[in-house]
Tab-separated table of C-alpha atoms in Angstrom:
chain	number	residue	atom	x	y	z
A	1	UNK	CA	-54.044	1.147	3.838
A	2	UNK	CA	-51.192	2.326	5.758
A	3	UNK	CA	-53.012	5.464	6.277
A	4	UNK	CA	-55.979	3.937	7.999
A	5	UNK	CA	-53.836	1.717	9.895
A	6	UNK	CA	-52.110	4.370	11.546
A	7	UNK	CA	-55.565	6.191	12.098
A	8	UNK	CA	-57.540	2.909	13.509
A	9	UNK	CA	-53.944	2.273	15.680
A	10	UNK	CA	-54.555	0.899	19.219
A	11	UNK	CA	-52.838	3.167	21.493
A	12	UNK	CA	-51.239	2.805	24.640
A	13	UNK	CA	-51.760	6.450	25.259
A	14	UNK	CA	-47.761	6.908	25.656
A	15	UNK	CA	-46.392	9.532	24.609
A	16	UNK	CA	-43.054	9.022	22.022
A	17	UNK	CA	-40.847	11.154	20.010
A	18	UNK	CA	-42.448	12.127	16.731
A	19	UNK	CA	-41.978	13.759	12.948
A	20	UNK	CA	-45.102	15.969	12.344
A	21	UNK	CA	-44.396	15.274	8.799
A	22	UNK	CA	-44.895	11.744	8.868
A	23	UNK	CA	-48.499	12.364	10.627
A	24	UNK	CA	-49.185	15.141	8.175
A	25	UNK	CA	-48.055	12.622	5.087
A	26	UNK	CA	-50.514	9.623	6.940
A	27	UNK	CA	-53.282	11.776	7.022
A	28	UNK	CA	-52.560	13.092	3.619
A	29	UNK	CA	-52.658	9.763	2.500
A	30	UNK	CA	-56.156	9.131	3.855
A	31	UNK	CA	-57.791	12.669	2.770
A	32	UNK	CA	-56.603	13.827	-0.271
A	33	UNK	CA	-58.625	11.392	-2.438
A	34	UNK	CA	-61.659	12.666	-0.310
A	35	UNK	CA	-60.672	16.018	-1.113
A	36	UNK	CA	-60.723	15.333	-4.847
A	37	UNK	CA	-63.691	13.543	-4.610
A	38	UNK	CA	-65.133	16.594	-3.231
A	39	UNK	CA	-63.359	19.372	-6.052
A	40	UNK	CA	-61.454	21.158	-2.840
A	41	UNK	CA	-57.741	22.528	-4.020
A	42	UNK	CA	-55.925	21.278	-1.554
A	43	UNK	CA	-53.142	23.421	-0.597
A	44	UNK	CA	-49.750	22.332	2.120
A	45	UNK	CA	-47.157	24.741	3.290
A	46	UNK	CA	-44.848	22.501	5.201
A	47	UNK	CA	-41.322	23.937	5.358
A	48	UNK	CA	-38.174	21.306	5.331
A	49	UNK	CA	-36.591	20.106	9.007
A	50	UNK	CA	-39.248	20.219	11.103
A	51	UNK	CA	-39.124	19.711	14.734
A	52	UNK	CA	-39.894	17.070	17.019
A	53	UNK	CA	-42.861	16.809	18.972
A	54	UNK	CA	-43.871	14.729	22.078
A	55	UNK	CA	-47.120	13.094	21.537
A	56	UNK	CA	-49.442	10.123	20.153
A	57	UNK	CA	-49.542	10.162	16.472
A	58	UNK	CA	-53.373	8.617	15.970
A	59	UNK	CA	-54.262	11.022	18.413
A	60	UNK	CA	-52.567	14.261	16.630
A	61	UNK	CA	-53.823	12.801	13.604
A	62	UNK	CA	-57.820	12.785	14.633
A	63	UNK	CA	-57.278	16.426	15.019
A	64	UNK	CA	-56.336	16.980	11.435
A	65	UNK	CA	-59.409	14.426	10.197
A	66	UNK	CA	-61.577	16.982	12.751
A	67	UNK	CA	-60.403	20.170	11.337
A	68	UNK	CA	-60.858	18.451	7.688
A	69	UNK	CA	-64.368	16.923	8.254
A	70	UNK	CA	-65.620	20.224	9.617
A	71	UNK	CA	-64.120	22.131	6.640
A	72	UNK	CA	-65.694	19.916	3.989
A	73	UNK	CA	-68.673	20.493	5.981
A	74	UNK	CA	-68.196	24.501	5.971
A	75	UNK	CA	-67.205	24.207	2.104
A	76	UNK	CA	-71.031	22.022	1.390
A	77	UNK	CA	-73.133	24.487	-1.083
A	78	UNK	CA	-70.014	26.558	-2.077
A	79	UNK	CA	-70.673	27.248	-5.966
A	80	UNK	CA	-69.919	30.488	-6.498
A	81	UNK	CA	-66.026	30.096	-5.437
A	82	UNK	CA	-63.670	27.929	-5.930
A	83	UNK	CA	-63.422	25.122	-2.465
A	84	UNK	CA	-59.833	25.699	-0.575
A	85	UNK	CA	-58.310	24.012	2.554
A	86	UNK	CA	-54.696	24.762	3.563
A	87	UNK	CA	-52.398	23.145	5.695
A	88	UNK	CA	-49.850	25.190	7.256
A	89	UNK	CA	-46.870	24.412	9.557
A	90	UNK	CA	-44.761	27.070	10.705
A	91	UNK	CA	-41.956	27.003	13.352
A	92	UNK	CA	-43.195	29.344	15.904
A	93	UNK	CA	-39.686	30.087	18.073
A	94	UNK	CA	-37.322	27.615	19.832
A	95	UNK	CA	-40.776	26.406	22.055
A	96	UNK	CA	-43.430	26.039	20.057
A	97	UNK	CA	-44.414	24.584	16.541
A	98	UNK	CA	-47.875	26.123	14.816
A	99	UNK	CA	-50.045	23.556	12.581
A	100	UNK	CA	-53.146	26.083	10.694
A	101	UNK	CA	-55.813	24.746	9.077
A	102	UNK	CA	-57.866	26.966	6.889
A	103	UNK	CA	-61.319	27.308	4.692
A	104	UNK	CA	-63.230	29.177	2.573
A	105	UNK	CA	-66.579	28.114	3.918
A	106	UNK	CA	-69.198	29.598	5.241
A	107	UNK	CA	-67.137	30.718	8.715
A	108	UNK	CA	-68.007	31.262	12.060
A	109	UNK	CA	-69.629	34.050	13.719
A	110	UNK	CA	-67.615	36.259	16.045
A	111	UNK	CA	-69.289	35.440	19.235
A	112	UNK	CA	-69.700	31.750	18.393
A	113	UNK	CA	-65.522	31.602	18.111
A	114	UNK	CA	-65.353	31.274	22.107
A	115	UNK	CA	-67.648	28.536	22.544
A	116	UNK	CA	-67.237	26.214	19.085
A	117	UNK	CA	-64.745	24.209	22.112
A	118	UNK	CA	-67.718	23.388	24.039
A	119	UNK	CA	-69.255	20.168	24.419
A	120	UNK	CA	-72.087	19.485	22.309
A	121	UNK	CA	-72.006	23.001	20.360
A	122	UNK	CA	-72.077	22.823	16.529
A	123	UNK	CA	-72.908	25.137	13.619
A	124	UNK	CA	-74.198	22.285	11.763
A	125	UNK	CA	-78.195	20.753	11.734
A	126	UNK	CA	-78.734	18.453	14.676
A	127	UNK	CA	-78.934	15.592	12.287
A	128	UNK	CA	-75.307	16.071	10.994
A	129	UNK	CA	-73.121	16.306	13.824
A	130	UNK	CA	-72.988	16.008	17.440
A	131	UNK	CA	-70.704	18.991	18.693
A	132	UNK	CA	-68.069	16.891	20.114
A	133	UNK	CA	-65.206	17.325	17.287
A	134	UNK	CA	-63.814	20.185	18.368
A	135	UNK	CA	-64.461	19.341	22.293
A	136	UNK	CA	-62.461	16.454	21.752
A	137	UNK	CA	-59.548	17.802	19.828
A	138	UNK	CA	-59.182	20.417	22.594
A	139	UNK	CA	-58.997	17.697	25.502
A	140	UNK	CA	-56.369	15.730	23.053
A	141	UNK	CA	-54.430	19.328	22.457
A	142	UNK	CA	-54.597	19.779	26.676
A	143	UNK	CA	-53.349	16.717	26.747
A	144	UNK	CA	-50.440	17.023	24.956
A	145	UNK	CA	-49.663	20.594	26.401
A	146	UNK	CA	-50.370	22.851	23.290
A	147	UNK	CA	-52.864	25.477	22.376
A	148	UNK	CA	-55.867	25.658	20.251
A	149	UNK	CA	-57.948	28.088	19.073
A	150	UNK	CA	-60.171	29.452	15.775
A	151	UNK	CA	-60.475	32.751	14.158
A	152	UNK	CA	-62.935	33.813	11.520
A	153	UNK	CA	-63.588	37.196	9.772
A	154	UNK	CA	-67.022	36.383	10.451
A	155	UNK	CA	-70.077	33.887	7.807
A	156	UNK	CA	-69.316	33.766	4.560
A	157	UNK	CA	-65.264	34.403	5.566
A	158	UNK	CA	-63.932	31.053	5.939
A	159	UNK	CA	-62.089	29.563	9.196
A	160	UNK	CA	-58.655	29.312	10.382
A	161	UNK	CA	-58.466	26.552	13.546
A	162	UNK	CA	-54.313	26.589	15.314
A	163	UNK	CA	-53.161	23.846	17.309
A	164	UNK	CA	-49.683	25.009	18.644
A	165	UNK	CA	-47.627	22.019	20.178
A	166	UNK	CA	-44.021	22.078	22.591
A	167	UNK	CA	-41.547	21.263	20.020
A	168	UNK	CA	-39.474	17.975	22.247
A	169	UNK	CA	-36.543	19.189	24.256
């Protein structure tokens, strides 16, 4: 409940002082039973005394629930293998902390990986999804001064999406 209390949060918009891993624990909370549910291993790499970050927690949470609902999406009709989604946070330097988020789905093609950011673009049937996800956890990662961006070996490789944020001075 807590969870989806933090997720469904009215903001202000304001930025405060925040611990990644209590956003990485609420959403955690909220998508591991989904995870399980679906038969993904679910794997964290989160190392101790993490740095602060400026930002809005519901909103640097709905980036995580993006990157997760597009990776169960990318992981749909995988048999052969067994389903995998990591979470990675790694301290970058003195400026910058890294968040990863990775999948063995089906992957992105190589000249797709430069416009997957674009409104309305999606790899998935018109029916399913809208292209915004990703369009809108770019303008929240603008917003809060960091980086994103997706690499891919290419289909049937799996996807890696970063989201690099200032660590507070």
């Amino acid at each position: 409940v807590d969870a989806i209390q933090d997720l469904g949060q009215r903001t202000t918009g304001e930025f405060s002082i925040l611990r990644l891993e209590e956003i990485i624990g609420s959403f955690s909370k909220l998508y591991e039973p989904i995870f399980k549910n679906e038969a993904v291993y679910f794997i964290k790499e989160i190392p101790q005394n993490l740095p602060l970050v400026r930002g809005v927690k519901t909103e640097l949470m709905q980036i995580l629930v993006i990157f997760s609902n597009n990776a169960l999406h990318a992981l749909l009709g995988t048999q052969e293998r067994q389903k995998k989604i990591k979470l990675r946070v790694e301290i970058v330097n003195s400026e910058w902390v890294r968040i990863s988020f990775s999948d063995n789905g089906y992957g992105i093609a190589k000249e797709k990986l430069q416009t997957i950011f674009a409104p309305f673009v999606t790899t998935k049937a018109s029916t399913e999804g809208t292209g915004m996800g990703l369009y809108n956890a770019k303008k929240i990662i603008d917003r809060h001064k960091g980086k994103i961006w997706a690499e891919s070996e290419g289909e049937g490789k799996g996807a890696t999406f970063f989201v690099e944020l200032p660590i507070a001075k």
